[in-house]
Amino acid sequence: MEQEAIPADRIHRLPSDPERVIFRIEIQRKSPEDPEGSRLVREAHAHGLNGLRACRVERLCFLRTSLPHPDVERLSRLLLIDPILEEFRVLPLPDPSALPPPAGAPHHWIEVTWWPGVTDPAAESLLQAARVAGFDVREAAWGLRFLLWGDLSEGDLHRLAVEVCCNPVIQRYAIDGAVPPPFLEPSPSDRAVEIIPIRELDGTELLALSERRRLALDLEEMRAIQDYFRHVGRDPTDVELETLAQTWSEHCAHKTFRSFIRYTGPAPGAPPDAPPQTMEIHGLLRTYIQAATEQVGRPWVRSAFTDNAGIIAFDERWDLALKVETHNHPSAVEPFGGASTGVGGVIRDILGVSARPIANLDVLCFGPPDLPASELPPGALHPRRIIEGVIHGIEDYGNKMGIPTVCGAVFYHPGYRANPLVFCGCLGLLPRGAHPTSPQPGDLIVVIGGRTGRDGLGGATFSSAALEGELSAARGAVQIGHPILEKQLTEVILQARDEQLYHAITDCGAGGLSSAVGEMGRRLGATVHLDRVPLKDQSLRPWEIWLSESQERMVLAIPPENWPRFQALCALHGVEAAAIGTFEATGQLRLFYAGRLVGELSMAFLHEGRPQRVLEARWAPAPSRPSRSLTPAPGPARALLALLSHPNIRSREDILRRYDHEVQGATVIKPLVGVASHGPSDAVVLAPPETLPSHGPIAGIALAVGLAPLYGEHDPYVMAWAAIDEAFRNLVAVGADPDYVALLDNFCWGDPRDPEQLGALVRCAQGCFDAARAYRAPFISGKDSLHNVYVDAEGRAHAIPGTLLITAVGRVPDLQRTVTMDFKRPGDAIYLIGESRPELAGSHYRLIVPGTSPETDRPPQPVPQALDRMRALHQAITAGLVQACHDLSEGGLGVALAEMCLAGRLGATIDLRRVPGALLAHADEEVLFSESMGRFLVEVRPEDAPAFEALMAGHPAARIGEVTADGSLRVIGLDGSERIHLPIEALEQAW
């Protein structure tokens, strides 16, 4: 493209490299249509910035290179643009004030780039592509320019920049001017190691030190560290103190779940109003979660709570690995980066047990999208922005890695307004016995993958404290992921596994190398040379190299004789590898930098020296609320439509279509089912190609989740039962064997130092224990994320609703006997399994019709005999007697019935008088919208009805209606009158 020449003395060069010019490439759409610009205008209006009338978005690319101008133009045509849709201009970068203004005469413009040092995956991919194409490019970076038309004040422009166009945590911007290229100025390595005087500090000073360095350690922990260094006769280095802080953090050490707790409240299994008892709990994890697994004693559990992920047997040749992590605080600060690195991190957990990732899941809890901005605390992002960023981050990472996102849930509640919950899970497949776990003395400590930078510093301690003040202060704890690099990493690890090149492997997540090497070497010892770690920022200090949480890194223990072959594998896949030390049988962690010892800690003290916390907990039910008049009931038909349109129940198709759930070709039952592939599947079923047998029945893997936070506001014990019950129902509804189900628990809670918050957590853990034993299901892995608290403008702390996610993986014995939830054929009978009791507390019906009544003011109660009825239903499915099956959860019978109709595009007629338990109800709404546990809707052909009823004999099951061809949902009420008559079109429009 022709361009006015810029005098040589105006061209910008980095001081350290005067022969390399920085070029700025501006890329514009040829078409006047700009969907992204239109979306931004709508978003600006949603933020009250109504003066913006139009917007166009341009891409900016910065290149640091010695290439001449014509070669940069050639590179731009080849690698940067779509020549059909886009055009560009290349500008050797002068002083920003000398740049020509944008074309099109906008009233204003905003330019955005990353902060220097923040990972830019697209730029790294561009550098690789340039090298392959033969272009010498030293550095690359991307940015955006927003051309704006409208009546906008300076204040409007700054609001537009930080609320719509960029996130100041990871990006910087310029208004009506040029943003500088985000290249780090070359700087020498910083060898500084600080000695932290600690031995003579008193208690107040110890706590001040913990606060100042954001160590998130309490006084007893600081005193334990002080005593250790008094014993060794010196003060700690910053490397040692930061290592102890991350290893002892709530995120890594699970301190609350290992605490000694004095609890006062109802006994486990007792009703909420039972007389309180005082009991001593020697660790929630050991007493309830692990104990349940031990008591259930399922022989197909291969590994539970001892590795990066839980492992169960799938068949004689293959095992399954499953892990679910949370990335809540990072997603509150930077939604895209927080969610994408949450996905990347849990995928590395699966790689960390030598498994191939075959499916992702995500469960998201957000504040209301229509929340008034005035109800947000200072510095918090609006839920709309969090929602879009999180969904985009999940989409970006999973799709680019070629891993299907198949399972999940989305839940909205005001309690998550400033502290979203982002659960990221991954399912993996590995050959039996393929995962080595024992590093040997003399093994090389090898780090592979991404280079180490300043991103992610302090992430473990950041996630172990409340969200306070300006969130931009947390920039150092935020990371940006690079899914393409993780895909390359995956190929290296799987091939190295098959060639048996390593003795142990783990991911490099929270705490970075300090956590990975420290955990792998805890039974041996290790010597690490920090100056051998590949860096992307040479100015990092030793403690920063050791603690950085830069993404896409794994650590392996590799025998020296295997190192050349492993290096060759890494070179083949374009993955950087470095041997940074050795494992040694010394019992010491020894850290060197440039030949100087900068840290030495006893492995025993590092991992076992933390003092056990002693905590007080109490729980009692909320005081009885006086019965008050309910909001005027809208009637069953209007209530059903309102429930179908509720954010927690409505269709998720707009989200699910952004995720690829078909890649790898193993998804048998998909997230969306039915004649139009838009009905909500209860669970997904996978059949990885390598597991397919040469003959006989083909087994499948079923994956589902359970989540019921509204019940926790009434009784966390019931919430735990409901989450486990829902996860089980979802699996059984598609054909999974209820006697081959493993569970994962993820607790997200407030401040455990608050006795009431901790008491609710205890009660929830007790519910997990009792429900897991009742369903004969082991826990194989889990995670707790505590301190989910935000501070409002008045300085008051607000905890999220205590939330338990249960993830369940099961085995489908025969893929020919799977079932989906859509109605199949007019004339088929509709059966309801399970009792519908008047249990409306915590229900979604109470969200749309608020109020209390003595008859219904309790949440759904546990059904201890539910496993037996699920076994009977599974027999019926296996026998081919069931045509459709759907569990009853949010919205109860009414919503489940409507979903089966709209998914199958068929009508149905039911009679509430036939519903098991209906005699206890005082109104049709109590039967239609109760969310009682342990229930299923089942479609059965008339000719199969006798056999089905024979199998269900002794269980609460009744034929309540039939599938119809008239395209309408009809409900006969308790008095015999027609209470609902709605066409499928009306149901679908609401949903």
JSON list of N, CA and C in Angstrom, two decimals, residues 116-119 184 187-190 451-459 474-480 535-545 547-551 553:
[
{"chain": "A", "resi": 116, "resn": "PRO", "atom": "N", "xyz": [2.70, -4.47, 29.08]},
{"chain": "A", "resi": 116, "resn": "PRO", "atom": "CA", "xyz": [3.93, -5.21, 28.79]},
{"chain": "A", "resi": 116, "resn": "PRO", "atom": "C", "xyz": [4.12, -6.37, 29.77]},
{"chain": "A", "resi": 117, "resn": "GLY", "atom": "N", "xyz": [4.50, -7.52, 29.22]},
{"chain": "A", "resi": 117, "resn": "GLY", "atom": "CA", "xyz": [4.73, -8.70, 30.04]},
{"chain": "A", "resi": 117, "resn": "GLY", "atom": "C", "xyz": [3.55, -9.63, 30.16]},
{"chain": "A", "resi": 118, "resn": "VAL", "atom": "N", "xyz": [2.34, -9.17, 29.78]},
{"chain": "A", "resi": 118, "resn": "VAL", "atom": "CA", "xyz": [1.17, -10.06, 29.81]},
{"chain": "A", "resi": 118, "resn": "VAL", "atom": "C", "xyz": [1.23, -10.98, 28.59]},
{"chain": "A", "resi": 119, "resn": "THR", "atom": "N", "xyz": [0.95, -12.24, 28.81]},
{"chain": "A", "resi": 119, "resn": "THR", "atom": "CA", "xyz": [1.01, -13.21, 27.72]},
{"chain": "A", "resi": 119, "resn": "THR", "atom": "C", "xyz": [0.05, -12.83, 26.60]},
{"chain": "A", "resi": 184, "resn": "LEU", "atom": "N", "xyz": [8.33, -5.14, 26.33]},
{"chain": "A", "resi": 184, "resn": "LEU", "atom": "CA", "xyz": [9.16, -4.91, 27.50]},
{"chain": "A", "resi": 184, "resn": "LEU", "atom": "C", "xyz": [10.49, -4.31, 27.08]},
{"chain": "A", "resi": 187, "resn": "SER", "atom": "N", "xyz": [15.94, -5.54, 30.03]},
{"chain": "A", "resi": 187, "resn": "SER", "atom": "CA", "xyz": [16.50, -5.20, 31.33]},
{"chain": "A", "resi": 187, "resn": "SER", "atom": "C", "xyz": [17.36, -6.35, 31.81]},
{"chain": "A", "resi": 188, "resn": "PRO", "atom": "N", "xyz": [18.38, -6.06, 32.57]},
{"chain": "A", "resi": 188, "resn": "PRO", "atom": "CA", "xyz": [19.26, -7.13, 33.06]},
{"chain": "A", "resi": 188, "resn": "PRO", "atom": "C", "xyz": [18.56, -7.99, 34.09]},
{"chain": "A", "resi": 189, "resn": "SER", "atom": "N", "xyz": [19.07, -9.18, 34.29]},
{"chain": "A", "resi": 189, "resn": "SER", "atom": "CA", "xyz": [18.51, -10.06, 35.31]},
{"chain": "A", "resi": 189, "resn": "SER", "atom": "C", "xyz": [18.71, -9.44, 36.69]},
{"chain": "A", "resi": 190, "resn": "ASP", "atom": "N", "xyz": [17.76, -9.69, 37.57]},
{"chain": "A", "resi": 190, "resn": "ASP", "atom": "CA", "xyz": [17.79, -9.14, 38.92]},
{"chain": "A", "resi": 190, "resn": "ASP", "atom": "C", "xyz": [18.10, -10.28, 39.88]},
{"chain": "A", "resi": 451, "resn": "ARG", "atom": "N", "xyz": [7.27, -20.31, 28.79]},
{"chain": "A", "resi": 451, "resn": "ARG", "atom": "CA", "xyz": [8.32, -19.65, 29.55]},
{"chain": "A", "resi": 451, "resn": "ARG", "atom": "C", "xyz": [7.72, -19.00, 30.80]},
{"chain": "A", "resi": 452, "resn": "THR", "atom": "N", "xyz": [8.58, -18.76, 31.75]},
{"chain": "A", "resi": 452, "resn": "THR", "atom": "CA", "xyz": [8.16, -18.21, 33.04]},
{"chain": "A", "resi": 452, "resn": "THR", "atom": "C", "xyz": [8.22, -16.69, 32.99]},
{"chain": "A", "resi": 453, "resn": "GLY", "atom": "N", "xyz": [7.13, -16.06, 33.42]},
{"chain": "A", "resi": 453, "resn": "GLY", "atom": "CA", "xyz": [7.04, -14.61, 33.42]},
{"chain": "A", "resi": 453, "resn": "GLY", "atom": "C", "xyz": [6.45, -14.09, 34.70]},
{"chain": "A", "resi": 454, "resn": "ARG", "atom": "N", "xyz": [6.07, -12.84, 34.66]},
{"chain": "A", "resi": 454, "resn": "ARG", "atom": "CA", "xyz": [5.57, -12.19, 35.87]},
{"chain": "A", "resi": 454, "resn": "ARG", "atom": "C", "xyz": [4.08, -12.47, 36.11]},
{"chain": "A", "resi": 455, "resn": "ASP", "atom": "N", "xyz": [3.39, -13.03, 35.11]},
{"chain": "A", "resi": 455, "resn": "ASP", "atom": "CA", "xyz": [1.96, -13.28, 35.27]},
{"chain": "A", "resi": 455, "resn": "ASP", "atom": "C", "xyz": [1.74, -14.42, 36.27]},
{"chain": "A", "resi": 456, "resn": "GLY", "atom": "N", "xyz": [0.70, -14.25, 37.10]},
{"chain": "A", "resi": 456, "resn": "GLY", "atom": "CA", "xyz": [0.35, -15.30, 38.04]},
{"chain": "A", "resi": 456, "resn": "GLY", "atom": "C", "xyz": [1.09, -15.24, 39.36]},
{"chain": "A", "resi": 457, "resn": "LEU", "atom": "N", "xyz": [1.90, -14.21, 39.60]},
{"chain": "A", "resi": 457, "resn": "LEU", "atom": "CA", "xyz": [2.63, -14.16, 40.86]},
{"chain": "A", "resi": 457, "resn": "LEU", "atom": "C", "xyz": [1.65, -14.00, 42.02]},
{"chain": "A", "resi": 458, "resn": "GLY", "atom": "N", "xyz": [1.77, -14.87, 43.01]},
{"chain": "A", "resi": 458, "resn": "GLY", "atom": "CA", "xyz": [0.90, -14.78, 44.18]},
{"chain": "A", "resi": 458, "resn": "GLY", "atom": "C", "xyz": [-0.49, -15.31, 43.95]},
{"chain": "A", "resi": 459, "resn": "GLY", "atom": "N", "xyz": [-0.70, -16.10, 42.91]},
{"chain": "A", "resi": 459, "resn": "GLY", "atom": "CA", "xyz": [-2.04, -16.59, 42.63]},
{"chain": "A", "resi": 459, "resn": "GLY", "atom": "C", "xyz": [-2.61, -17.46, 43.73]},
{"chain": "A", "resi": 474, "resn": "ALA", "atom": "N", "xyz": [-4.78, -6.55, 41.72]},
{"chain": "A", "resi": 474, "resn": "ALA", "atom": "CA", "xyz": [-4.46, -7.98, 41.65]},
{"chain": "A", "resi": 474, "resn": "ALA", "atom": "C", "xyz": [-3.83, -8.36, 40.31]},
{"chain": "A", "resi": 475, "resn": "ARG", "atom": "N", "xyz": [-3.32, -7.38, 39.55]},
{"chain": "A", "resi": 475, "resn": "ARG", "atom": "CA", "xyz": [-2.79, -7.68, 38.22]},
{"chain": "A", "resi": 475, "resn": "ARG", "atom": "C", "xyz": [-1.77, -8.82, 38.25]},
{"chain": "A", "resi": 476, "resn": "GLY", "atom": "N", "xyz": [-0.89, -8.85, 39.26]},
{"chain": "A", "resi": 476, "resn": "GLY", "atom": "CA", "xyz": [0.15, -9.86, 39.30]},
{"chain": "A", "resi": 476, "resn": "GLY", "atom": "C", "xyz": [-0.37, -11.26, 39.45]},
{"chain": "A", "resi": 477, "resn": "ALA", "atom": "N", "xyz": [-1.62, -11.43, 39.96]},
{"chain": "A", "resi": 477, "resn": "ALA", "atom": "CA", "xyz": [-2.15, -12.77, 40.18]},
{"chain": "A", "resi": 477, "resn": "ALA", "atom": "C", "xyz": [-2.98, -13.28, 39.01]},
{"chain": "A", "resi": 478, "resn": "VAL", "atom": "N", "xyz": [-3.05, -12.50, 37.93]},
{"chain": "A", "resi": 478, "resn": "VAL", "atom": "CA", "xyz": [-3.87, -12.88, 36.78]},
{"chain": "A", "resi": 478, "resn": "VAL", "atom": "C", "xyz": [-2.98, -13.45, 35.68]},
{"chain": "A", "resi": 479, "resn": "GLN", "atom": "N", "xyz": [-3.46, -14.48, 35.01]},
{"chain": "A", "resi": 479, "resn": "GLN", "atom": "CA", "xyz": [-2.70, -15.14, 33.96]},
{"chain": "A", "resi": 479, "resn": "GLN", "atom": "C", "xyz": [-3.52, -15.17, 32.67]},
{"chain": "A", "resi": 480, "resn": "ILE", "atom": "N", "xyz": [-2.83, -15.30, 31.56]},
{"chain": "A", "resi": 480, "resn": "ILE", "atom": "CA", "xyz": [-3.46, -15.46, 30.25]},
{"chain": "A", "resi": 480, "resn": "ILE", "atom": "C", "xyz": [-2.98, -16.78, 29.67]},
{"chain": "A", "resi": 535, "resn": "LEU", "atom": "N", "xyz": [12.97, -17.98, 30.72]},
{"chain": "A", "resi": 535, "resn": "LEU", "atom": "CA", "xyz": [12.20, -16.80, 31.12]},
{"chain": "A", "resi": 535, "resn": "LEU", "atom": "C", "xyz": [11.72, -16.01, 29.92]},
{"chain": "A", "resi": 536, "resn": "LYS", "atom": "N", "xyz": [10.57, -15.38, 30.06]},
{"chain": "A", "resi": 536, "resn": "LYS", "atom": "CA", "xyz": [10.14, -14.39, 29.08]},
{"chain": "A", "resi": 536, "resn": "LYS", "atom": "C", "xyz": [10.35, -12.97, 29.60]},
{"chain": "A", "resi": 537, "resn": "ASP", "atom": "N", "xyz": [10.72, -12.84, 30.85]},
{"chain": "A", "resi": 537, "resn": "ASP", "atom": "CA", "xyz": [11.03, -11.54, 31.44]},
{"chain": "A", "resi": 537, "resn": "ASP", "atom": "C", "xyz": [12.31, -11.72, 32.26]},
{"chain": "A", "resi": 538, "resn": "GLN", "atom": "N", "xyz": [13.43, -11.22, 31.72]},
{"chain": "A", "resi": 538, "resn": "GLN", "atom": "CA", "xyz": [14.72, -11.46, 32.33]},
{"chain": "A", "resi": 538, "resn": "GLN", "atom": "C", "xyz": [14.90, -10.72, 33.66]},
{"chain": "A", "resi": 539, "resn": "SER", "atom": "N", "xyz": [13.99, -9.81, 33.97]},
{"chain": "A", "resi": 539, "resn": "SER", "atom": "CA", "xyz": [14.15, -9.02, 35.20]},
{"chain": "A", "resi": 539, "resn": "SER", "atom": "C", "xyz": [13.57, -9.71, 36.43]},
{"chain": "A", "resi": 540, "resn": "LEU", "atom": "N", "xyz": [13.04, -10.91, 36.28]},
{"chain": "A", "resi": 540, "resn": "LEU", "atom": "CA", "xyz": [12.44, -11.59, 37.41]},
{"chain": "A", "resi": 540, "resn": "LEU", "atom": "C", "xyz": [13.49, -11.89, 38.48]},
{"chain": "A", "resi": 541, "resn": "ARG", "atom": "N", "xyz": [13.11, -11.67, 39.72]},
{"chain": "A", "resi": 541, "resn": "ARG", "atom": "CA", "xyz": [13.96, -12.05, 40.84]},
{"chain": "A", "resi": 541, "resn": "ARG", "atom": "C", "xyz": [13.84, -13.55, 41.09]},
{"chain": "A", "resi": 542, "resn": "PRO", "atom": "N", "xyz": [14.77, -14.14, 41.84]},
{"chain": "A", "resi": 542, "resn": "PRO", "atom": "CA", "xyz": [14.71, -15.58, 42.08]},
{"chain": "A", "resi": 542, "resn": "PRO", "atom": "C", "xyz": [13.38, -16.05, 42.67]},
{"chain": "A", "resi": 543, "resn": "TRP", "atom": "N", "xyz": [12.84, -15.32, 43.66]},
{"chain": "A", "resi": 543, "resn": "TRP", "atom": "CA", "xyz": [11.60, -15.79, 44.25]},
{"chain": "A", "resi": 543, "resn": "TRP", "atom": "C", "xyz": [10.46, -15.70, 43.25]},
{"chain": "A", "resi": 544, "resn": "GLU", "atom": "N", "xyz": [10.50, -14.75, 42.34]},
{"chain": "A", "resi": 544, "resn": "GLU", "atom": "CA", "xyz": [9.46, -14.61, 41.33]},
{"chain": "A", "resi": 544, "resn": "GLU", "atom": "C", "xyz": [9.54, -15.75, 40.31]},
{"chain": "A", "resi": 545, "resn": "ILE", "atom": "N", "xyz": [10.75, -16.15, 39.94]},
{"chain": "A", "resi": 545, "resn": "ILE", "atom": "CA", "xyz": [10.91, -17.30, 39.04]},
{"chain": "A", "resi": 545, "resn": "ILE", "atom": "C", "xyz": [10.30, -18.54, 39.70]},
{"chain": "A", "resi": 547, "resn": "LEU", "atom": "N", "xyz": [8.01, -18.78, 42.11]},
{"chain": "A", "resi": 547, "resn": "LEU", "atom": "CA", "xyz": [6.58, -18.71, 42.46]},
{"chain": "A", "resi": 547, "resn": "LEU", "atom": "C", "xyz": [5.67, -18.39, 41.29]},
{"chain": "A", "resi": 548, "resn": "SER", "atom": "N", "xyz": [6.22, -17.93, 40.16]},
{"chain": "A", "resi": 548, "resn": "SER", "atom": "CA", "xyz": [5.37, -17.52, 39.04]},
{"chain": "A", "resi": 548, "resn": "SER", "atom": "C", "xyz": [4.44, -18.64, 38.61]},
{"chain": "A", "resi": 549, "resn": "GLU", "atom": "N", "xyz": [3.21, -18.28, 38.27]},
{"chain": "A", "resi": 549, "resn": "GLU", "atom": "CA", "xyz": [2.22, -19.26, 37.83]},
{"chain": "A", "resi": 549, "resn": "GLU", "atom": "C", "xyz": [1.95, -19.15, 36.32]},
{"chain": "A", "resi": 550, "resn": "SER", "atom": "N", "xyz": [2.95, -18.74, 35.58]},
{"chain": "A", "resi": 550, "resn": "SER", "atom": "CA", "xyz": [2.79, -18.70, 34.13]},
{"chain": "A", "resi": 550, "resn": "SER", "atom": "C", "xyz": [2.25, -20.03, 33.63]},
{"chain": "A", "resi": 551, "resn": "GLN", "atom": "N", "xyz": [1.40, -19.96, 32.64]},
{"chain": "A", "resi": 551, "resn": "GLN", "atom": "CA", "xyz": [0.61, -21.12, 32.24]},
{"chain": "A", "resi": 551, "resn": "GLN", "atom": "C", "xyz": [1.36, -22.06, 31.29]},
{"chain": "A", "resi": 553, "resn": "ARG", "atom": "N", "xyz": [2.77, -25.07, 31.66]},
{"chain": "A", "resi": 553, "resn": "ARG", "atom": "CA", "xyz": [4.03, -25.67, 32.07]},
{"chain": "A", "resi": 553, "resn": "ARG", "atom": "C", "xyz": [3.75, -26.97, 32.83]}
]
